[in-house]
CSV table of C-alpha atoms in Angstrom, one decimal:
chain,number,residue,atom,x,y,z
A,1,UNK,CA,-7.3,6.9,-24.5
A,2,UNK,CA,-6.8,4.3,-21.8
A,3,UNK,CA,-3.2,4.6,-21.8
A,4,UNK,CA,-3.5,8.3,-21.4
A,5,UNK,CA,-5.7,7.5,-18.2
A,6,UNK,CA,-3.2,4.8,-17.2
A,7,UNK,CA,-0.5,7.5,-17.3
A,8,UNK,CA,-2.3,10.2,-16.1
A,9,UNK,CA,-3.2,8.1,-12.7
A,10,UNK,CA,-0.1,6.3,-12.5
A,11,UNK,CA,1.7,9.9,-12.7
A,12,UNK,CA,-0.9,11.1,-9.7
A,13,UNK,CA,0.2,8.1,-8.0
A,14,UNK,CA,4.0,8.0,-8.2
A,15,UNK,CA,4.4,11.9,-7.2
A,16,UNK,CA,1.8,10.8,-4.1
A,17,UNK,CA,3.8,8.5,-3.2
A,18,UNK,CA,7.6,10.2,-3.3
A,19,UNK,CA,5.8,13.1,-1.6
A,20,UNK,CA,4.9,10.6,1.5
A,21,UNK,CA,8.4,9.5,1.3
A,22,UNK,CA,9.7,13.1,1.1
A,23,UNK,CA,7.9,15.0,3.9
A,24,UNK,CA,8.7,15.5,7.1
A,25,UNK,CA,5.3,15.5,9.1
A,26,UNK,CA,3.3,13.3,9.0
A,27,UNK,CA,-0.3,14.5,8.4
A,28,UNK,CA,1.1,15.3,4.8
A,29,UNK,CA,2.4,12.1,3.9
A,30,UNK,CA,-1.1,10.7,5.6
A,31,UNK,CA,-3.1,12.7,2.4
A,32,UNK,CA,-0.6,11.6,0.3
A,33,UNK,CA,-1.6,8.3,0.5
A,34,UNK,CA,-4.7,9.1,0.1
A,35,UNK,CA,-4.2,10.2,-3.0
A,36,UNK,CA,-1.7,7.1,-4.0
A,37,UNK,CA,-5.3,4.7,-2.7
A,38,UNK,CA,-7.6,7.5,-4.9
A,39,UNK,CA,-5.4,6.9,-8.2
A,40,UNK,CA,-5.0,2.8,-7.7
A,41,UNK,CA,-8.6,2.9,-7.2
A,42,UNK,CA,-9.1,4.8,-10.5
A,43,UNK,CA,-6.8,2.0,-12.4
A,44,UNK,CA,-8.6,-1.0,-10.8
A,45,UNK,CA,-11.7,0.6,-12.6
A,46,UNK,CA,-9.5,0.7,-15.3
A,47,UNK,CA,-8.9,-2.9,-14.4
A,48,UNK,CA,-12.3,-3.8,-14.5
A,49,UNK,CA,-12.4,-4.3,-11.1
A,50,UNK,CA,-15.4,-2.4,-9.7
A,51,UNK,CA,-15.8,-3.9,-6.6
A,52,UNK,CA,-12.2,-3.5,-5.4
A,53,UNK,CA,-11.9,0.0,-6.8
A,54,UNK,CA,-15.6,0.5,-4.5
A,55,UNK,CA,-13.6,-1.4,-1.3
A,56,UNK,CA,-10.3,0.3,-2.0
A,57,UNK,CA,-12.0,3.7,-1.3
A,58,UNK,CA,-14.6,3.2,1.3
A,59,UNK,CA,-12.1,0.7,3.4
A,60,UNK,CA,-8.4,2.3,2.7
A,61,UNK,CA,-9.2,5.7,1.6
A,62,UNK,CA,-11.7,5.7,4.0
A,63,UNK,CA,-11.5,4.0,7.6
A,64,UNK,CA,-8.0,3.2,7.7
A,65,UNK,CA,-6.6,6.3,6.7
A,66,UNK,CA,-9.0,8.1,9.3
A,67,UNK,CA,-7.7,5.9,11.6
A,68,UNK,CA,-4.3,6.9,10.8
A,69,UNK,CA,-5.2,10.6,10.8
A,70,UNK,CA,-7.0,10.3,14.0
A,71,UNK,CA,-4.0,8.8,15.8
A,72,UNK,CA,-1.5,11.3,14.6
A,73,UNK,CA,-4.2,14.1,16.1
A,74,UNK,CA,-4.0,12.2,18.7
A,75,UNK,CA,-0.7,12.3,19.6
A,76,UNK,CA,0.0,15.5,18.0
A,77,UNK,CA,2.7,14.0,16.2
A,78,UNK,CA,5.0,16.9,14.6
A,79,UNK,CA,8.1,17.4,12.1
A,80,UNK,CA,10.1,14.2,12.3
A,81,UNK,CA,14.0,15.9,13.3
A,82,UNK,CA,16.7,15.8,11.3
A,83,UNK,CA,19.2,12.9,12.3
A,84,UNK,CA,22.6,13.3,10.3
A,85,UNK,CA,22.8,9.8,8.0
A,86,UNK,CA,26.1,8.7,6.8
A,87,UNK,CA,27.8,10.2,3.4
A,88,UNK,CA,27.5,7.5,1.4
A,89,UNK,CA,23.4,6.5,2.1
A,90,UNK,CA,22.7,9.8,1.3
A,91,UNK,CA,24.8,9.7,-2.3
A,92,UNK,CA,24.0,6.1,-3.3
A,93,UNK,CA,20.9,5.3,-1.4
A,94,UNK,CA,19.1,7.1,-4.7
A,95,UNK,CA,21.1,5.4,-7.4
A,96,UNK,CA,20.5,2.3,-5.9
A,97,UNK,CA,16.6,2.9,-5.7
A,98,UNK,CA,16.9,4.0,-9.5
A,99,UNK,CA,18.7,0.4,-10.4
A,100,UNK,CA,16.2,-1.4,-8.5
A,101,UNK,CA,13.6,0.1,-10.0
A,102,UNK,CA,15.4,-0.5,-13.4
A,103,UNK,CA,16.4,-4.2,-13.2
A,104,UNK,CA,12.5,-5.1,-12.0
A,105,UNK,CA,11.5,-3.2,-15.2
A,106,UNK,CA,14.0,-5.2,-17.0
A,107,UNK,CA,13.2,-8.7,-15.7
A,108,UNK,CA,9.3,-7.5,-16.1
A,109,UNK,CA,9.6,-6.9,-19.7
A,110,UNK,CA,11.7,-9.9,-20.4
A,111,UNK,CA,9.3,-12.2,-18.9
A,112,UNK,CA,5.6,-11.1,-19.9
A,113,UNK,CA,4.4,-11.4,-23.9
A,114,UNK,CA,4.0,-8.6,-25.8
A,115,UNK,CA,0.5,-9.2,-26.4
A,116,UNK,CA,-0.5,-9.1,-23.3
A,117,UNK,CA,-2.5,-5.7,-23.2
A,118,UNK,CA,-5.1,-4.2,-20.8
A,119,UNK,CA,-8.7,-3.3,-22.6
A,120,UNK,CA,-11.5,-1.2,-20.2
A,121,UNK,CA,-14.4,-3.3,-20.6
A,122,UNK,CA,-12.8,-6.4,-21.4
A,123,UNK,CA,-13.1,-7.7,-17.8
A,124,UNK,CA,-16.5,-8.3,-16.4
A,125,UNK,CA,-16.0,-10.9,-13.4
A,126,UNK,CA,-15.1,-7.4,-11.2
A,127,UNK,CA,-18.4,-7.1,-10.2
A,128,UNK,CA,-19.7,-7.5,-6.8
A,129,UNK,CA,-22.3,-10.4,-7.8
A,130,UNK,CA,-19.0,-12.5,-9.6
A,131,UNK,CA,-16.6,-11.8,-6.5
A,132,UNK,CA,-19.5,-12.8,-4.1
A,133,UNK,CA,-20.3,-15.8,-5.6
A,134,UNK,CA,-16.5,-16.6,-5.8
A,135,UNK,CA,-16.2,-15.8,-1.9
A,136,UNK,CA,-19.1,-17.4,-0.7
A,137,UNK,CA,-18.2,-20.6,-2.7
A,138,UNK,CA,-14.7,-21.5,-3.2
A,139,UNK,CA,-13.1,-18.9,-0.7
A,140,UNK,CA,-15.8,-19.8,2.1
A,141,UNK,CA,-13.2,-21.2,4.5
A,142,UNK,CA,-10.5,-18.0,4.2
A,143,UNK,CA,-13.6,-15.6,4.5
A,144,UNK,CA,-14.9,-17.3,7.6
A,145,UNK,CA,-11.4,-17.2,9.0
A,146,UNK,CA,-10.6,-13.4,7.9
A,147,UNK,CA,-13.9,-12.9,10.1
A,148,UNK,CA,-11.9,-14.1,12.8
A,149,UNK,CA,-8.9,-12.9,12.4
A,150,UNK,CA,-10.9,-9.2,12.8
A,151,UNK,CA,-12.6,-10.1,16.0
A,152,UNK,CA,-9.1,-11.2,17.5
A,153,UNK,CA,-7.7,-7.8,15.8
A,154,UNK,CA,-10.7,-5.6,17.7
A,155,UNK,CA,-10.3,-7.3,20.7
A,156,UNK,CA,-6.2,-7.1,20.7
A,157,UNK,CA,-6.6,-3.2,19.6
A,158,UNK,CA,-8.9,-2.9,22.4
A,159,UNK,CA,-6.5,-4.5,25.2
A,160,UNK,CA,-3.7,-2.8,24.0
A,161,UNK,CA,-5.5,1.0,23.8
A,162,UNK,CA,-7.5,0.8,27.1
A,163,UNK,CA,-7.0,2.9,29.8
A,164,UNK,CA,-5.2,0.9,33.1
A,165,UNK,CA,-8.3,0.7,35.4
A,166,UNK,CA,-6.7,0.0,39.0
B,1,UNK,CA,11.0,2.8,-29.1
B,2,UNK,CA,7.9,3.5,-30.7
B,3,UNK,CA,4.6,2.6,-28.7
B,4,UNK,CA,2.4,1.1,-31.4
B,5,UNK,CA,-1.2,2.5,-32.0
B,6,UNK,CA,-3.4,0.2,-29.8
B,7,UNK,CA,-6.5,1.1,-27.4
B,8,UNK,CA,-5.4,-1.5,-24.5
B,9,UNK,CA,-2.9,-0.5,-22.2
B,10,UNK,CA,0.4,-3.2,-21.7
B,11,UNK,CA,0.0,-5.2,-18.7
B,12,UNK,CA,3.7,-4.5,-17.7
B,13,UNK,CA,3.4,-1.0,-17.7
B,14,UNK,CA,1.1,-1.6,-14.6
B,15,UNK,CA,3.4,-4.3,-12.9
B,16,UNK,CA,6.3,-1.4,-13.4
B,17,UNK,CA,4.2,1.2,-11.5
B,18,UNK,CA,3.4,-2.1,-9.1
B,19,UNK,CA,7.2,-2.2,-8.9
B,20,UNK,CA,8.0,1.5,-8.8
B,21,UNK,CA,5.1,2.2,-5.8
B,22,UNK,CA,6.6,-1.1,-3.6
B,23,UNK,CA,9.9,0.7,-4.1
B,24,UNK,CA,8.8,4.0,-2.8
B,25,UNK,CA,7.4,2.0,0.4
B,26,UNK,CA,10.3,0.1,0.9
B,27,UNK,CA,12.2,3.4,0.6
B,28,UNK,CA,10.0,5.3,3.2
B,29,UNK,CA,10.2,2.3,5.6
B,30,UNK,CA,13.9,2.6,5.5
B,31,UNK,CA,14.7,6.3,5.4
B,32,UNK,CA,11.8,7.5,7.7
B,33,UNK,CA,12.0,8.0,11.7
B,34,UNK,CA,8.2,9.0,11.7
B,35,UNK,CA,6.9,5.8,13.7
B,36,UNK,CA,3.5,6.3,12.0
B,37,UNK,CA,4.8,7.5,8.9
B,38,UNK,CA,7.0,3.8,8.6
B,39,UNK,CA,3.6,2.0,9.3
B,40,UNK,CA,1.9,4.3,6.7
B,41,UNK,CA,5.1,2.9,3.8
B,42,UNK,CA,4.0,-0.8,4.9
B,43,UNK,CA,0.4,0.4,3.9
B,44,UNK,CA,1.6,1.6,0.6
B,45,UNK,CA,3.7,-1.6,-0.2
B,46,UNK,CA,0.3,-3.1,0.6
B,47,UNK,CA,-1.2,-1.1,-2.4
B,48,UNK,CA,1.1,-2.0,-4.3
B,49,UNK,CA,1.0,-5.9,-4.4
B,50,UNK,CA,-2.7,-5.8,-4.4
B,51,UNK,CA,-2.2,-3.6,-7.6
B,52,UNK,CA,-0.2,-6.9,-9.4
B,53,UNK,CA,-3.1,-8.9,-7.9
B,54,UNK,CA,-5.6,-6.8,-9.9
B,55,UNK,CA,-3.3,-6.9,-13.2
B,56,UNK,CA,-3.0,-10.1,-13.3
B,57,UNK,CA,-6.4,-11.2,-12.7
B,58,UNK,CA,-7.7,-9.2,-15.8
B,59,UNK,CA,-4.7,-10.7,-17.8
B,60,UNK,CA,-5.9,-14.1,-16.6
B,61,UNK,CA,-9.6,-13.7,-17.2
B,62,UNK,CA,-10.3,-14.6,-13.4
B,63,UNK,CA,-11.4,-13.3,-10.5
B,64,UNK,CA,-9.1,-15.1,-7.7
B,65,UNK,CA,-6.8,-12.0,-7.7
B,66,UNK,CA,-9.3,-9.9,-6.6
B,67,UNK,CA,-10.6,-12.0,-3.6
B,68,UNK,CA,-6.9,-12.1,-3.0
B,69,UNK,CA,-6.6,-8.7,-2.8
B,70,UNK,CA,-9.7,-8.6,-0.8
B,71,UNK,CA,-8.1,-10.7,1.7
B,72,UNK,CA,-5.4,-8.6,1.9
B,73,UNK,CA,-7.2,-5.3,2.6
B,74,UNK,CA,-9.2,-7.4,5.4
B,75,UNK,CA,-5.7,-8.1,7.0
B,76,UNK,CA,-4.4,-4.5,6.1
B,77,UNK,CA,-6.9,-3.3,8.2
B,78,UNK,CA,-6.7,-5.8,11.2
B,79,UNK,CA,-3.1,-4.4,11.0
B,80,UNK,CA,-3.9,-1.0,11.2
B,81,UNK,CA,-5.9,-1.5,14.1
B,82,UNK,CA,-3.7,-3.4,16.1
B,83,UNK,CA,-0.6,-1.3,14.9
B,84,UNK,CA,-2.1,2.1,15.9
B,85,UNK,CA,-2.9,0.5,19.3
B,86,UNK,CA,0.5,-0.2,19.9
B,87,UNK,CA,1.7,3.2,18.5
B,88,UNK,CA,-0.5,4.6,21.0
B,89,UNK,CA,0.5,2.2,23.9
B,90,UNK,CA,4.4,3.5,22.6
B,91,UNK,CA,3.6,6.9,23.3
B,92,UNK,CA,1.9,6.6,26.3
B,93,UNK,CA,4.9,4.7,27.7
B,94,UNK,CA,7.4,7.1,26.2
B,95,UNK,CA,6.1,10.0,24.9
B,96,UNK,CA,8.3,10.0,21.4
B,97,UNK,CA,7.1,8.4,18.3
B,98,UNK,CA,10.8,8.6,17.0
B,99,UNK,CA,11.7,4.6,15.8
B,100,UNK,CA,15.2,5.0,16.8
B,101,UNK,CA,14.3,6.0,20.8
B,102,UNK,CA,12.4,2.3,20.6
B,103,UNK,CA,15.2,0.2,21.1
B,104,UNK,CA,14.9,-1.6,24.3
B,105,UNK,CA,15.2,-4.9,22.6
B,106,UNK,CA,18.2,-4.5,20.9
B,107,UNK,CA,21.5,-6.0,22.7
């Protein structure tokens, strides 16, 4: 049962994802990753990780792909144009991509157990109460900073987007 | 091969879809011209790692991976915010959102 899950989202995910590399404008590869974020959030349940699956969808799924899809509204961004590419990205660019994938596969399998399996339920230190207690204790210091690191962000976004007031 | 009867799911078969997804972004930021649609591949590559993060904190029996990859949405989205502001500050400037018109700094 949990592997079928596993290869039912993983399947959701992969065709998500070569349709964002496939298509040509770019509010369809914008819900394609949407639905790439929507199926990992779906494993990290499987994970047993409830609170990232939660933060997955409300933060990427939600606010920064709006974001995204606001700006290309925006700037009424259309069909990307066709440049010509040279003869031999376009025959061995997807061969390439196909022994990439393989070898990772390969050096994946060599190096992990066999017993190393994945159980839903087996995992219980995903919820928000153990991953709180972790941040606020342990992680204290990178949380504070990463609360910095967003003011600088929203201020830098704001500088940048603003209108020139002369 | 023959997959043996078992409930649990391998971990490596998520580290390949880790691998396979970081592949596709690495593809899309390569082959695409789409300014926002190359930001939107680093996003995915993103996803990807934070997917590893998750695997191997279950297959560790702790919960650093996940803070990790709560960190790294934090920063994924300080990104964004930034990154669309300059994509808009591009546009306004230059009115293309092509990657290859963007090359003042080259030479």
């Amino acid at each position: 049962m949990d592997q079928i899950l596993f290869l039912l989202f993983a399947g959701i995910a992969v065709l998500c994802g070569i349709n964002l590399v496939l298509q040509s404008h770019p509010i369809s590869s914008a819900l394609s990753l949407v639905g790439v974020m929507g199926a990992l959030a779906l494993l990290y349940l499987q994970l047993g990780g409830e609170f990232i699956a939660a933060a997955q969808l409300i933060v990427y799924a939600g606010a920064i792909m709006v974001l995204f899809i606001f700006v290309i509204m925006l700037l009424n961004a259309g069909k990307e144009r066709a440049v010509p590419r040279y003869l031999w990205v376009r025959w061995a660019g997807l061969p390439l991509l196909f022994a990439f994938i393989a070898a990772m596969a390969y050096i994946v399998q060599r190096i992990l157990p066999p017993s190393g399996e994945v159980k839903f339920g087996a995992f219980t230190l995903g919820s928000a109460e153990a991953i709180g207690t972790r941040l606020f204790t342990t992680y204290l210091l990178p949380f504070e900073i990463t609360s910095v690191l967003i003011l600088i962000a929203i201020v830098g976004a704001i500088v940048l987007a603003r209108k020139e007031i002369e | 091969m023959s997959i043996p009867l078992v409930i649990g799911v391998p971990l490596s078969w998520y580290l390949i879809l880790s691998a396979i997804l970081f592949t596709l972004g690495v593809a899309g930021f390569l082959f695409r011209r789409n300014i926002i649609t190359v930001f939107m591949s680093i996003e995915l590559m993103l996803n990807a790692v934070n997917l590893t993060f998750i695997a191997f904190a279950n297959k560790l029996g702790q919960n650093d991976g996940h803070i990790f990859s709560f960190f790294v949405m934090v920063v994924a989205a300080a990104e964004a915010a930034v990154g669309l502001a300059i994509i808009l500050t591009i546009f306004k400037n230059r009115q293309t959102l092509e990657i290859d018109e963007v090359s003042t700094l080259k030479n």
